[in-house]
Coordinates of C-alpha atoms in Angstrom, one line a residue:
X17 CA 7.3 32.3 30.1
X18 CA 3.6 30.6 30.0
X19 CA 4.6 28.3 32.4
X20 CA 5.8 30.8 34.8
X21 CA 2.7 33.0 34.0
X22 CA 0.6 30.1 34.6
X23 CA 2.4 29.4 38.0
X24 CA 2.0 32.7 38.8
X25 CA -1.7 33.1 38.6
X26 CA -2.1 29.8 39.9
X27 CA -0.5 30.9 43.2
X28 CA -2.1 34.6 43.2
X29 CA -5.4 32.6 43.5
X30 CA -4.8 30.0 46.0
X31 CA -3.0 33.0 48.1
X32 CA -6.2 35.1 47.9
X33 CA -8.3 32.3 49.0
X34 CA -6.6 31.9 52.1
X35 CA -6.5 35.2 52.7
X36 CA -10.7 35.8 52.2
X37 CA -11.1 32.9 55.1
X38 CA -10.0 35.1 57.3
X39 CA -11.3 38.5 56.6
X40 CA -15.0 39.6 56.3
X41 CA -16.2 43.3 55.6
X42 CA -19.2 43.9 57.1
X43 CA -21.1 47.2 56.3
X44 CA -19.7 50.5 56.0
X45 CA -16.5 49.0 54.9
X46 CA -15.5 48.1 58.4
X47 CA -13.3 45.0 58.1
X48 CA -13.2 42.2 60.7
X49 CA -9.9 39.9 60.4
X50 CA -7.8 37.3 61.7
X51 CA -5.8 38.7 64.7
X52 CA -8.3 40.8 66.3
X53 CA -9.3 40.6 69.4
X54 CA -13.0 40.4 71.1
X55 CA -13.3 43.4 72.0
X56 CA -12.7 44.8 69.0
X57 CA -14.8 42.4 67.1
X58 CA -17.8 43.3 69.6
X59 CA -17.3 47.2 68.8
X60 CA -17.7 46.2 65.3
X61 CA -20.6 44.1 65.3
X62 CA -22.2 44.4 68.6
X63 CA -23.2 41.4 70.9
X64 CA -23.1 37.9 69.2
X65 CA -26.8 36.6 68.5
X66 CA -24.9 32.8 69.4
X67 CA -22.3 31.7 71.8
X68 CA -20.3 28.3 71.7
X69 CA -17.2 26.5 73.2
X70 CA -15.9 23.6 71.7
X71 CA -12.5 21.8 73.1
X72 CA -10.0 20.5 70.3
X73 CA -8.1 17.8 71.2
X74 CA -7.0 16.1 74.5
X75 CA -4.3 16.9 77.4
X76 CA -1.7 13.6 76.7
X77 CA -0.2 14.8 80.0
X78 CA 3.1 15.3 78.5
X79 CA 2.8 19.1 77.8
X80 CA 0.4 18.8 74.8
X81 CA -2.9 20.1 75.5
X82 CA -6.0 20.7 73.6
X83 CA -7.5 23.9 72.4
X84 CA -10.8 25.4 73.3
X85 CA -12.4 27.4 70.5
X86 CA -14.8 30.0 70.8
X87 CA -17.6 30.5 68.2
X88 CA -19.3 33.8 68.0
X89 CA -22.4 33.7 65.1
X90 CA -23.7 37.2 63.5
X91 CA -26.5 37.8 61.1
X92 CA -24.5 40.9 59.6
X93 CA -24.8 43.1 56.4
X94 CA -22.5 42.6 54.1
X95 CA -20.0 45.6 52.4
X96 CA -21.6 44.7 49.1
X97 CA -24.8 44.3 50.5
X98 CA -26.9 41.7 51.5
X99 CA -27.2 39.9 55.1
X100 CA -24.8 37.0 55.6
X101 CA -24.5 34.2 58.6
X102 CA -21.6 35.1 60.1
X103 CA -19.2 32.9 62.4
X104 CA -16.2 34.0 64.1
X105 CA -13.8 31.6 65.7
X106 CA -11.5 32.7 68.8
X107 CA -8.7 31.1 70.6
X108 CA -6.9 32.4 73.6
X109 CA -8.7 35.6 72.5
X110 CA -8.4 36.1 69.1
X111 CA -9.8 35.4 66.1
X112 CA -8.8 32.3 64.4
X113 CA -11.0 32.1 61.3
X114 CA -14.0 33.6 59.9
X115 CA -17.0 31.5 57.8
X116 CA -19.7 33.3 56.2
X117 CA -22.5 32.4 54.0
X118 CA -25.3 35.0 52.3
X119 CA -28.5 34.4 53.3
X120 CA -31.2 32.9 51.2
X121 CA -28.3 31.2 49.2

């Protein structure tokens, strides 16, 4: 039964990790997540203050391409307060992943 407790937990935690890289609630408990697209993302926080493309990886020419990532930065406010650096990552549209970090940290 500890072991299995133990296994439990140890799961419950790694699971909620993954699932914080890809969510961010930004202020007035709006929550901006994996899946959306940019429009919605751009009703929710306005016009990005930073704009990049990057590609990822290289066309082999036999079907596998690379992947061209778009990086959208925020200074946002935080649900819980507090301004935070905010990146949002897009492909084909939607978003991919989302990093933040608080200010002054």
């Amino acid at each position: 039964m500890k072991h299995w407790l133990i296994a439990f937990t140890l799961f419950f935690v790694s699971f909620s990790a993954l699932a914080n890289k890809c969510a961010f609630r930004i202020s007035g408990g709006e929550l901006i997540r994996c899946g959306m697209s940019k429009i919605e993302v751009m009703n929710h926080l306005g016009q990005p203050e930073l704009r990049s493309t990057e590609s990822l990886g290289v066309n082999d020419g036999f079907g596998h391409g690379g992947q061209t990532v778009e990086s959208w930065s925020y200074v946002a406010v935080g649900d819980i307060g507090g301004e935070y650096y905010l990146t949002v990552r897009f492909a084909e549209s939607k978003v991919i992943g989302i990093e933040s970090e608080q200010v002054n940290r």
